[in-house]
mmCIF file of C-alpha atoms in Angstrom:
data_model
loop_
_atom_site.group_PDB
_atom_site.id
_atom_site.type_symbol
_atom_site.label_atom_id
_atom_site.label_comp_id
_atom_site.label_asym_id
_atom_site.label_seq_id
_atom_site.Cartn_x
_atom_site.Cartn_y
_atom_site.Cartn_z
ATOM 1 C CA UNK M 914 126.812 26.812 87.343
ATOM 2 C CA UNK M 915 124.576 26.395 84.964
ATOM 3 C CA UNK M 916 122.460 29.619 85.757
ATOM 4 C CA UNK M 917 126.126 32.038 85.953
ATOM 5 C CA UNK M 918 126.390 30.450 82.396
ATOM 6 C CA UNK M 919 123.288 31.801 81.487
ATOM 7 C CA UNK M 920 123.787 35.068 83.035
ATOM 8 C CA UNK M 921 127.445 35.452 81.498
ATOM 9 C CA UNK M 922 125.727 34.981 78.232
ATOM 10 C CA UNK M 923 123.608 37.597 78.464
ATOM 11 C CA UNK M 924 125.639 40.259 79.777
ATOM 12 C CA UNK M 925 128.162 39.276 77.082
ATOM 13 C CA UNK M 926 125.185 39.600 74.326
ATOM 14 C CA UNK M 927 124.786 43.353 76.128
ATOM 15 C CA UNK M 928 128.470 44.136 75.529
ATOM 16 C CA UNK M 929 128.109 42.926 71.812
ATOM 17 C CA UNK M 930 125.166 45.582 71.547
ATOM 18 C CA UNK M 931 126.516 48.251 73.474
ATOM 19 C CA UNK M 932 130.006 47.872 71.715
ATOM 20 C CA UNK M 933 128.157 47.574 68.034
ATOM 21 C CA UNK M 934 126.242 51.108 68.611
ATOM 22 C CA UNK M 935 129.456 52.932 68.769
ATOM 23 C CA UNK M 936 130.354 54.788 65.490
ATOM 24 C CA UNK M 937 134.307 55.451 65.612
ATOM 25 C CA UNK M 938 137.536 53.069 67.190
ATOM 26 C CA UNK M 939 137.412 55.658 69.984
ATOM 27 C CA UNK M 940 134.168 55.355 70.630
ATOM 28 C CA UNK M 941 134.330 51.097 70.626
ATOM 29 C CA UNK M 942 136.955 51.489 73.158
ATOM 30 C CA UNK M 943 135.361 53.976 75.439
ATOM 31 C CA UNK M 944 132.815 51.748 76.352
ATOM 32 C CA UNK M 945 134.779 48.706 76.050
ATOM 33 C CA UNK M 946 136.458 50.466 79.387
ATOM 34 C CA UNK M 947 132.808 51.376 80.683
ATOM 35 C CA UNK M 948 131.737 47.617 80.665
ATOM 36 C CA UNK M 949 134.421 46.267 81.944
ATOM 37 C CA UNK M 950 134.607 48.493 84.759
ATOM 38 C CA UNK M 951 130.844 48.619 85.479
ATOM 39 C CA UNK M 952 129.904 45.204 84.522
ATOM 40 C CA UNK M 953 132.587 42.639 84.783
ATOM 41 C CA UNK M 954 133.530 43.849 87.958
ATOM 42 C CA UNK M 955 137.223 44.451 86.842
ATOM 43 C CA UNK M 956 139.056 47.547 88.978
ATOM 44 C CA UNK M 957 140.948 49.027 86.412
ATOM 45 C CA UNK M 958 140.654 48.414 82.250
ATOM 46 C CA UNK M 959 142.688 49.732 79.370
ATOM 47 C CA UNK M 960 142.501 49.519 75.321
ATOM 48 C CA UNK M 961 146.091 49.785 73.772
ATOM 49 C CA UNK M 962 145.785 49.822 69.814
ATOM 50 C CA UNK M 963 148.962 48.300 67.932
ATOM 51 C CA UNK M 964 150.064 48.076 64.568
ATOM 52 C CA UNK M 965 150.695 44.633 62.457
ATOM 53 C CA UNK M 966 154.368 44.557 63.750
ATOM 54 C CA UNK M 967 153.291 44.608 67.085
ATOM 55 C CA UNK M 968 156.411 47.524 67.537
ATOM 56 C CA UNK M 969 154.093 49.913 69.598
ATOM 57 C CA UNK M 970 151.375 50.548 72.171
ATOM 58 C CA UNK M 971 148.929 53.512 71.365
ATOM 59 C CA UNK M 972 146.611 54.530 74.318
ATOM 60 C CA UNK M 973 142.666 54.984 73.660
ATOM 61 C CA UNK M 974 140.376 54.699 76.899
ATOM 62 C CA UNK M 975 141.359 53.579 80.396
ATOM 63 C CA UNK M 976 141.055 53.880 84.187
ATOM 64 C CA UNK M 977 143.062 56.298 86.191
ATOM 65 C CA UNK M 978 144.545 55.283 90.156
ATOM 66 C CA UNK M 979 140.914 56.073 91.048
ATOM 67 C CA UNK M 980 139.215 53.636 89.057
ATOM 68 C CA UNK M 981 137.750 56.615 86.699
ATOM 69 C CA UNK M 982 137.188 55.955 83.141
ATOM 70 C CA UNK M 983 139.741 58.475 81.174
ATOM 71 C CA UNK M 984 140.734 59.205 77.901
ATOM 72 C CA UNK M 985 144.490 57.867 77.404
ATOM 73 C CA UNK M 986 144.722 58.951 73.671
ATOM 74 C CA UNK M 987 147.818 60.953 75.204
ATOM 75 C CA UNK M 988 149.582 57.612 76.044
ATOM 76 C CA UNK M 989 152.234 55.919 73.320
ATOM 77 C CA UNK M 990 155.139 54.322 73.305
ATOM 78 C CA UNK M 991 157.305 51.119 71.832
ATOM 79 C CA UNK M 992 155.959 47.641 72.874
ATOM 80 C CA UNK M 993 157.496 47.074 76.493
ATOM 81 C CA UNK M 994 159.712 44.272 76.833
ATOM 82 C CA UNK M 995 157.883 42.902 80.227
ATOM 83 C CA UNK M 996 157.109 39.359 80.818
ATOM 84 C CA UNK M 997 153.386 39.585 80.565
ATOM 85 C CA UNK M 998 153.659 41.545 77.301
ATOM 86 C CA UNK M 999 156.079 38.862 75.490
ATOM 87 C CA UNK M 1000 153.211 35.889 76.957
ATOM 88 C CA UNK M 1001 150.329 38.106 75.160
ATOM 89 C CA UNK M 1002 151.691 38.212 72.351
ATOM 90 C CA UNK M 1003 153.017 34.593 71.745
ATOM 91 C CA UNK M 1004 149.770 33.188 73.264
ATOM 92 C CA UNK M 1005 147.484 35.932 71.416
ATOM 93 C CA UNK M 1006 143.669 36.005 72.473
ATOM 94 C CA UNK M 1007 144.043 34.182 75.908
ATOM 95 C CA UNK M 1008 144.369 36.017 78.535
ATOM 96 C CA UNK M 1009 148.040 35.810 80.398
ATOM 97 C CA UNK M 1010 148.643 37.008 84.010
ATOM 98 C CA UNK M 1011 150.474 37.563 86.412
ATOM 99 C CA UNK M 1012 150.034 37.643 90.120
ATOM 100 C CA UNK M 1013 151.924 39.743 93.189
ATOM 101 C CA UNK M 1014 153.408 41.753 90.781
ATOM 102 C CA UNK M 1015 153.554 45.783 90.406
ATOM 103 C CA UNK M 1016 150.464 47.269 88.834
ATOM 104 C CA UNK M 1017 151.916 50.608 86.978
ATOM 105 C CA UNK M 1018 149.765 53.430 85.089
ATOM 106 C CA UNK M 1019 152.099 55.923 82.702
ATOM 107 C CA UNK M 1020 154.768 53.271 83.611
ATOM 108 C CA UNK M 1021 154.934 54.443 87.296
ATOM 109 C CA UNK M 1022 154.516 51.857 89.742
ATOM 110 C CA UNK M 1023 150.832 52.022 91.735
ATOM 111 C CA UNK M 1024 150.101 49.508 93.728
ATOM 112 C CA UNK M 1025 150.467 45.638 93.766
ATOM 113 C CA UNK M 1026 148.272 42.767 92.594
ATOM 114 C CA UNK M 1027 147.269 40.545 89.766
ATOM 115 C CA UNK M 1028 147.210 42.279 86.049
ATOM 116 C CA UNK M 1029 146.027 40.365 83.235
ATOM 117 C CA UNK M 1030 146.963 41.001 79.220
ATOM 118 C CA UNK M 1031 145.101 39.892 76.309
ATOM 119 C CA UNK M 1032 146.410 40.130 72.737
ATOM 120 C CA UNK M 1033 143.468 40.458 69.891
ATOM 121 C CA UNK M 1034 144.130 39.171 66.311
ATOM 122 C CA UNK M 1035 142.378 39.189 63.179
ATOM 123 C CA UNK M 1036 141.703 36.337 61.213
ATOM 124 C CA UNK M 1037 144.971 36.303 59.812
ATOM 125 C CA UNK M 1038 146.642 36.303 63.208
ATOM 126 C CA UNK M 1039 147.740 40.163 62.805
ATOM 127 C CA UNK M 1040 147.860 41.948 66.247
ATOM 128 C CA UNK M 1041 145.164 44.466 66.626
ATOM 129 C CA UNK M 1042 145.123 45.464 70.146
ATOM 130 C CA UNK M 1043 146.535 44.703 73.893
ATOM 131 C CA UNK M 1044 143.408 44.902 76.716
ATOM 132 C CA UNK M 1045 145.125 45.161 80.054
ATOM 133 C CA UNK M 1046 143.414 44.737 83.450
ATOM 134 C CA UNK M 1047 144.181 44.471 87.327
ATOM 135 C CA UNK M 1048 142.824 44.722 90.741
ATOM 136 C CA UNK M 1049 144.323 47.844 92.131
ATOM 137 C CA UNK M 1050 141.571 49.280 94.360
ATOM 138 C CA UNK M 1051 139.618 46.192 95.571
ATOM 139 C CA UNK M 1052 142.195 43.305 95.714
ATOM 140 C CA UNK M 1053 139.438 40.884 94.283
ATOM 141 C CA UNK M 1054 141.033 37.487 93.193
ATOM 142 C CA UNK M 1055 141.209 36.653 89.369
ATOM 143 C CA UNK M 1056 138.750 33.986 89.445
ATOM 144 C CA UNK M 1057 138.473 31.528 86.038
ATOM 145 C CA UNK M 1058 135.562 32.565 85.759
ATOM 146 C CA UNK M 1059 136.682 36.584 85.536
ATOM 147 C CA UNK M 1060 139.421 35.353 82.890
ATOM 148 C CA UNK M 1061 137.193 33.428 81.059
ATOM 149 C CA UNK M 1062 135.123 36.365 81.178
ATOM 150 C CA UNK M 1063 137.453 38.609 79.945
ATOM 151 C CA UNK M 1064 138.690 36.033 77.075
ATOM 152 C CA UNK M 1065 135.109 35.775 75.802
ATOM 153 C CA UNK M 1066 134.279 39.937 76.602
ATOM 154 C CA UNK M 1067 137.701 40.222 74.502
ATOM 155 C CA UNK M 1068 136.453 38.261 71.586
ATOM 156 C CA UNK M 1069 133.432 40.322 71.536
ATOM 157 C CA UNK M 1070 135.574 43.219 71.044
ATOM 158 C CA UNK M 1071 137.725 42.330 68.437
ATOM 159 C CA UNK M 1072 135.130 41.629 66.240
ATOM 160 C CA UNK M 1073 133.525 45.277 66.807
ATOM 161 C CA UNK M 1074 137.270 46.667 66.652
ATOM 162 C CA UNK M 1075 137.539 45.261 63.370
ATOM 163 C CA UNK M 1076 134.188 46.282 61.819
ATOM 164 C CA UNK M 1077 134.731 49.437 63.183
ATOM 165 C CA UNK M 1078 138.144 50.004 62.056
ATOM 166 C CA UNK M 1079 136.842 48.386 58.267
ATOM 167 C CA UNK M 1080 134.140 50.908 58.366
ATOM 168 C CA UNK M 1081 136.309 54.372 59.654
ATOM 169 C CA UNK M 1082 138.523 53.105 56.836
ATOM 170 C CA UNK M 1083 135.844 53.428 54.139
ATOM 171 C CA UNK M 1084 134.393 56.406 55.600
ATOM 172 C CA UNK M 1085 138.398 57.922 55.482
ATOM 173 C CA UNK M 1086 138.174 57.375 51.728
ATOM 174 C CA UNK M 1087 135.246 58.287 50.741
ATOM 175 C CA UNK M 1088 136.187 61.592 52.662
ATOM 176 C CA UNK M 1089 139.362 61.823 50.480
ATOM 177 C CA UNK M 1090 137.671 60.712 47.548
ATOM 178 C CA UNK M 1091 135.193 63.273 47.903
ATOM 179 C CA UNK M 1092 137.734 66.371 49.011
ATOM 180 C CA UNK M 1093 140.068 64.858 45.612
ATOM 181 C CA UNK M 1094 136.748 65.109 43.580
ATOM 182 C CA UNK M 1095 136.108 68.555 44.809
ATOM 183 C CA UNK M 1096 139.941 69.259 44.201
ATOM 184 C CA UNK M 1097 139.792 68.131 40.701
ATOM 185 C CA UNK M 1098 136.343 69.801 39.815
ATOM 186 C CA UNK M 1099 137.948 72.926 41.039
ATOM 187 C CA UNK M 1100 141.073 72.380 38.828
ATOM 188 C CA UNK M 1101 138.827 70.847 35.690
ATOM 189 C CA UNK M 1102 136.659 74.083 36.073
ATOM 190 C CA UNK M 1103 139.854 76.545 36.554
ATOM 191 C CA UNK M 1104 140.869 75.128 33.368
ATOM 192 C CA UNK M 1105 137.711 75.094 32.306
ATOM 193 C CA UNK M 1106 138.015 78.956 32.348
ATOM 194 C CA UNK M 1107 141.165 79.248 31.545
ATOM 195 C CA UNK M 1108 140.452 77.831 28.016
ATOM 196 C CA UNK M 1109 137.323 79.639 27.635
ATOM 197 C CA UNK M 1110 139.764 82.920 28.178
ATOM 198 C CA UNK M 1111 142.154 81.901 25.823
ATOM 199 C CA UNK M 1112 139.848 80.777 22.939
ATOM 200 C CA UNK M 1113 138.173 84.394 23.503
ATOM 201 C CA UNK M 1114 141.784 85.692 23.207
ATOM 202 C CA UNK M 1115 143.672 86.846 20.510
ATOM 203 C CA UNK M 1116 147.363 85.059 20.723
ATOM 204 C CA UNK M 1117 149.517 87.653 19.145
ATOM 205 C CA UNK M 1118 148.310 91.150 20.480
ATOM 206 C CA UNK M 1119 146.611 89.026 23.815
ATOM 207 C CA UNK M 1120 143.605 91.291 23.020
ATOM 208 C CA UNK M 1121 140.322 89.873 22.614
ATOM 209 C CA UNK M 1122 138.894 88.020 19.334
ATOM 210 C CA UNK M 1123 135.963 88.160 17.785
ATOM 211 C CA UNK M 1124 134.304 85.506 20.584
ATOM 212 C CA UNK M 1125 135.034 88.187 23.354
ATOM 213 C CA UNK M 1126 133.296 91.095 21.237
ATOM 214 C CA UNK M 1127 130.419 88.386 21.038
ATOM 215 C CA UNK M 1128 130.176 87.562 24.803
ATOM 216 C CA UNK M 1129 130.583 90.985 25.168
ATOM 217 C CA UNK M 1130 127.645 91.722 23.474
ATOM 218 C CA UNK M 1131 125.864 88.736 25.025
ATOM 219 C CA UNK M 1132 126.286 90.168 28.678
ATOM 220 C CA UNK M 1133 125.332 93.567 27.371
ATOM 221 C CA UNK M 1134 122.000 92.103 26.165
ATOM 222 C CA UNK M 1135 121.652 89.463 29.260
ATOM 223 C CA UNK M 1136 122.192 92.698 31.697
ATOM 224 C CA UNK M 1137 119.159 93.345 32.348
ATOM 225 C CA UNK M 1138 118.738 97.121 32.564
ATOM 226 C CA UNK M 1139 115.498 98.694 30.949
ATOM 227 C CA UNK M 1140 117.011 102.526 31.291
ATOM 228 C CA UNK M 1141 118.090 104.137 28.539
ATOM 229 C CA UNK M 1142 121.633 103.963 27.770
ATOM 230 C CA UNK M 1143 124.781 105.457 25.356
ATOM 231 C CA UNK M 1144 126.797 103.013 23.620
ATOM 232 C CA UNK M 1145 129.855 103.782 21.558
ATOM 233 C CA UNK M 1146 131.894 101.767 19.264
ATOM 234 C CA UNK M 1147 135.646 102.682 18.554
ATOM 235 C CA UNK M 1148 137.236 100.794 15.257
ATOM 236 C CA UNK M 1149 140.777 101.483 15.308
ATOM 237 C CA UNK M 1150 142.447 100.019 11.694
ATOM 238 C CA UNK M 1151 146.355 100.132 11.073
ATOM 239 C CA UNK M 1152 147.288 102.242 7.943
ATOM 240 C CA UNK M 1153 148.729 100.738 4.573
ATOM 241 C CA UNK M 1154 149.793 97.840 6.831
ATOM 242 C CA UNK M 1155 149.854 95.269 3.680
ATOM 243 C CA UNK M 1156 152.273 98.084 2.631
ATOM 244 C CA UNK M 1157 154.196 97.420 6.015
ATOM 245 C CA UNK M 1158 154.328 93.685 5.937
ATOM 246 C CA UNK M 1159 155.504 93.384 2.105
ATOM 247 C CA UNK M 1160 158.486 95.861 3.037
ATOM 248 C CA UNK M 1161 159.634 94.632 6.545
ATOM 249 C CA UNK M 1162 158.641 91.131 6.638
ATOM 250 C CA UNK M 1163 155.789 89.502 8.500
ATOM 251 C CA UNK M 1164 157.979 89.152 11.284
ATOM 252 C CA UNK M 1165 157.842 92.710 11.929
ATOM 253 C CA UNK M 1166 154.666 92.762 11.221
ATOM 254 C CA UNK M 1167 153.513 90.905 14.221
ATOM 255 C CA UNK M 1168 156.147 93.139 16.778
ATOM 256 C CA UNK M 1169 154.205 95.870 15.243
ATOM 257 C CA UNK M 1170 150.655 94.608 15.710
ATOM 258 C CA UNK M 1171 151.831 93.408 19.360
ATOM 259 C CA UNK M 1172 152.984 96.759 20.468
ATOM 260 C CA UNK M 1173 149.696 98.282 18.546
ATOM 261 C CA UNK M 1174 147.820 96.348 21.155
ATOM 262 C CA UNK M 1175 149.738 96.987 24.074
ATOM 263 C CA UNK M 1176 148.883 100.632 23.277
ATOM 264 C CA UNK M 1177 145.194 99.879 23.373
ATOM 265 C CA UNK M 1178 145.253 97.542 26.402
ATOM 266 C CA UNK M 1179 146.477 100.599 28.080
ATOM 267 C CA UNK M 1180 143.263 102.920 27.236
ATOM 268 C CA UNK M 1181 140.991 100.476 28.941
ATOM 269 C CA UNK M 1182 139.258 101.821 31.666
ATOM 270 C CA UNK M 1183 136.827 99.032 33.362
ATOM 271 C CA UNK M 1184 136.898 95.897 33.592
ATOM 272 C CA UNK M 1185 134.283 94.826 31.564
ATOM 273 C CA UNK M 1186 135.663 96.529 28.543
ATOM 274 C CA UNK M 1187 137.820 94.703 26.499
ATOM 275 C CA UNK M 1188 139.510 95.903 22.777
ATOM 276 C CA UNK M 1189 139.042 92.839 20.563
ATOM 277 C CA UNK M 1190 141.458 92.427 17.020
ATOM 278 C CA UNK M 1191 138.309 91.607 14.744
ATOM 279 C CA UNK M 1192 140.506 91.461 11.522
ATOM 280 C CA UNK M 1193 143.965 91.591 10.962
ATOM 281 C CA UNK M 1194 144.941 95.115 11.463
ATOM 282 C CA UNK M 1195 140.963 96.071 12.518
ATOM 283 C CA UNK M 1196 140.225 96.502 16.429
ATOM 284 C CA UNK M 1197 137.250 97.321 18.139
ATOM 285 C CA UNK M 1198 136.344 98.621 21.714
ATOM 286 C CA UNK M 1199 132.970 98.849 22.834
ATOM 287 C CA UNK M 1200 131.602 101.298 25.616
ATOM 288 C CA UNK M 1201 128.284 102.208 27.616
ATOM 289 C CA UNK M 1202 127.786 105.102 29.447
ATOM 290 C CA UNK M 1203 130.069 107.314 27.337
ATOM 291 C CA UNK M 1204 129.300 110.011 25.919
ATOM 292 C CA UNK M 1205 130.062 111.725 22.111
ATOM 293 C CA UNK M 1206 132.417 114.044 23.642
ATOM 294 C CA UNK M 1207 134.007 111.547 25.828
ATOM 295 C CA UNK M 1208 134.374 109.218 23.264
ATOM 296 C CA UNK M 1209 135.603 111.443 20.920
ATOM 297 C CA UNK M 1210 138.215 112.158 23.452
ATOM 298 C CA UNK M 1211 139.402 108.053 23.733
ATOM 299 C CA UNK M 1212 139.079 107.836 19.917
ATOM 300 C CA UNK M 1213 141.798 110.755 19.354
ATOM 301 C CA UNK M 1214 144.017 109.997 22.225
ATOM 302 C CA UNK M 1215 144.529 105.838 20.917
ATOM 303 C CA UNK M 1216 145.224 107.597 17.111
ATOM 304 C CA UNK M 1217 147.937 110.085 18.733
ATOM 305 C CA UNK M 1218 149.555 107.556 21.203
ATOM 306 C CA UNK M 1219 150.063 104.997 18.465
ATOM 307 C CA UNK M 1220 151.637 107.618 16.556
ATOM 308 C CA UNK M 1221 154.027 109.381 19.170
ATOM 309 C CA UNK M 1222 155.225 105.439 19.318
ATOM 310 C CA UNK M 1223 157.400 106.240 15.976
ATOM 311 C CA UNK M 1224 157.013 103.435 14.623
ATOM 312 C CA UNK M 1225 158.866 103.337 10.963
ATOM 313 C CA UNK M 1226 156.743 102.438 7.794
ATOM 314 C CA UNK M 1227 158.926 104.257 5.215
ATOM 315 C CA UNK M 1228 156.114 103.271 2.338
ATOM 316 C CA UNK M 1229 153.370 104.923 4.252
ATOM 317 C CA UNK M 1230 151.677 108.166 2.347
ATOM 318 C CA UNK M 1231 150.536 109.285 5.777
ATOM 319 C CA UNK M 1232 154.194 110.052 6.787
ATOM 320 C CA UNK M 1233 157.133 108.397 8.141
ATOM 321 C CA UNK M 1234 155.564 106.187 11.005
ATOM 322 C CA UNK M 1235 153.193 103.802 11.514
ATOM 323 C CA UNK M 1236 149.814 105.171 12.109
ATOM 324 C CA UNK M 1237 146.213 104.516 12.516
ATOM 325 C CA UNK M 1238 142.555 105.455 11.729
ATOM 326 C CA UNK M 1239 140.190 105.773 14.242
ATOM 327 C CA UNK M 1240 136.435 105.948 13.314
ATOM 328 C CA UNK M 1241 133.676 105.697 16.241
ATOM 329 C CA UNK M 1242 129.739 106.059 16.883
ATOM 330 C CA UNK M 1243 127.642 106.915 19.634
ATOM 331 C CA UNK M 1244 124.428 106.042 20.280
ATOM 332 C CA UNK M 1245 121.492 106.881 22.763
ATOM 333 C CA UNK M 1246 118.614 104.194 23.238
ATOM 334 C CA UNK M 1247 117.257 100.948 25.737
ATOM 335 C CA UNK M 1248 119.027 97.894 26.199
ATOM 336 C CA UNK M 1249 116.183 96.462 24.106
ATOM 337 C CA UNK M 1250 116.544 98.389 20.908
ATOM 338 C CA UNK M 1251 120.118 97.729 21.172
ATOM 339 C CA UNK M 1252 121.652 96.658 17.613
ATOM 340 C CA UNK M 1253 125.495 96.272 17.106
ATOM 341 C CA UNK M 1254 125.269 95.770 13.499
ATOM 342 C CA UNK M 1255 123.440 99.388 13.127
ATOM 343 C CA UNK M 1256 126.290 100.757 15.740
ATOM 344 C CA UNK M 1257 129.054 98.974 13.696
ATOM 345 C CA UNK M 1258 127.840 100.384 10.209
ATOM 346 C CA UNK M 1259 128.102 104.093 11.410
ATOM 347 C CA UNK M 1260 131.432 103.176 13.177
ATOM 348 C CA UNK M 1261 132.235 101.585 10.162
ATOM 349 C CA UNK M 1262 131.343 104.895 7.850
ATOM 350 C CA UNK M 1263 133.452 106.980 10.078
ATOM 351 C CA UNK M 1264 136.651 105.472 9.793
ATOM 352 C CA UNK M 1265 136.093 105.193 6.207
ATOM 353 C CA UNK M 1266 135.915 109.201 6.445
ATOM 354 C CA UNK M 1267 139.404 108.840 8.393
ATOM 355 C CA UNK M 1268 140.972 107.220 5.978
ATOM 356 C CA UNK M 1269 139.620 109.045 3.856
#
């Protein structure tokens, strides 16, 4: 007696470290079923998860008709109201049976024999799990000794079951901590950009400010090319437009500035030009790669689109409408000898001459 004591022990220690190697609840399970079936001597072997209620029976690993170990993951379905369920779970972590009864599998009937239940608990005395086992292929008698194996195998289990299920649990939210992290970095750095756009945007026209002609120039200086290049600088400037807001109101002023830059937005060409409102009725567009001709060409058709867009300024000496000057300067050299204010001052000179 003393010497099957012993040797229980130890195969019970090798379930403990077989069981504790497994990463996942599916994987504890598994070779739950693969002991029991290989070790314990037990025909067929099943692990049936259940919630705290005990309302329902959700299949993991078991044996087919065969005696095959088989994934039963497919297998769910309310707690059945059978005689050997009901003893489970009122005498929870013993192990119940019943003998000369039907043995089913997917709640067919198989064969006939002895099938045994065991209910695991937590400490708290919540249901975990059902184990179920019978003796459909080799009619071997349930010996106390197999029950008390079983009871004390079953014990080993719910302690792994629980670790296990502890552990998933943490792993599941770190995992959702980590995708909500990556969510909100993504939204944080959306918004991020989204208020970097609008404090480089001018509110009223929705043209850029003075902090997009700056990061413009930034990236033109950051680019990187050591060819020689022609930049050109358009100012466009609004004519006798105190003129316009002391007569019509600032109100007006603003619808008049607004569809001034929808005008310009629409001469834009790339997308890494951008017209910028620098002062109140001053804009400014820079270019690369244009040349004096083809600037010229942009320059004149903003000044003559803004014009044909009839908009009334009854004090202006320049006629009837609202119009603009348009001054602009073109320059040939490498990215390194690159200076806006030099570009800007003969810009500057020639709308001067316009208004002029």
């Amino acid at each position: 007696i003393r010497k099957r004591q012993e040797q229980n022990v130890r195969m019970l220690h090798a379930s403990m470290v077989e069981l504790s190697r497994c990463m996942t609840v599916s994987e504890v399970c598994k070779s739950a079923v693969t002991f029991a079936i290989n070790r314990l001597g037990i025909d067929r072997f099943a692990v049936f998860l259940t919630d705290k209620q005990c309302t329902h029976m959700q299949g993991t690993w078991g044996t087919d008709i065969q005696g095959n170990v088989v994934d039963e993951s497919y297998y769910r379905s309310d707690t059945v109201d059978r005689s050997i369920v009901n003893a489970a779970r009122i005498n929870p972590n013993d192990v119940v049976f019943e003998e000369s009864v039907p043995i089913y599998h997917d709640f067919h009937i198989v064969g006939f024999g002895w099938t045994a239940m065991t209910l695991l608990v937590d400490n708290n005395g919540d249901p975990v799990a059902f184990i179920a086992a019978d003796n459909l292929l080799r009619r071997s008698p349930l010996t106390h000794q197999l029950r008390e194996m079983i009871r004390m195998f079953a014990s080993n289990l719910t302690e792994v079951l629980l670790r296990t299920r502890a552990q998933e649990a943490v792993h599941q939210m770190n995992d959702t901590l980590e995708q909500e992290v990556k969510v909100r970095t993504r939204e944080l750095q959306k918004a991020n950009e989204q208020l970097e756009l609008l404090s480089k945007m001018d509110p009223l026209t929705r043209l850029g400010n003075r902090r997009m002609l700056e990061a413009l120039l930034e990236e033109m200086c950051l680019s990187g090319e050591s060819k020689r290049n022609q930049y050109g600088l358009i100012l466009v400037d609004i004519d006798h437009f105190g003129q316009y807001n002391n007569h019509y109101g600032h109100m007006q002023g603003d619808i008049a500035l607004m569809r001034v830059g929808n005008i310009l937005q629409h001469h834009i060409q790339f997308d890494n030009e951008v017209f910028c409102r620098i002062g109140g009725e001053e804009f400014a567009l820079l270019v690369s790669d244009y040349d004096a001709e083809r600037v010229s060409k942009l320059a004149e058709c903003i000044r003559k689109c803004i014009e044909d867009e009839r908009i009334p300024h009854e004090l202006s000496s320049s006629g009837e409408h609202l119009t603009v000057s348009v001054g602009y300067a073109v320059v040939e050299l490498e990215q390194s000898e690159f200076n806006f204010d030099t570009l800007y001052c003969e810009a500057d000179r020639a709308l001067y001459k316009a208004k002029e």
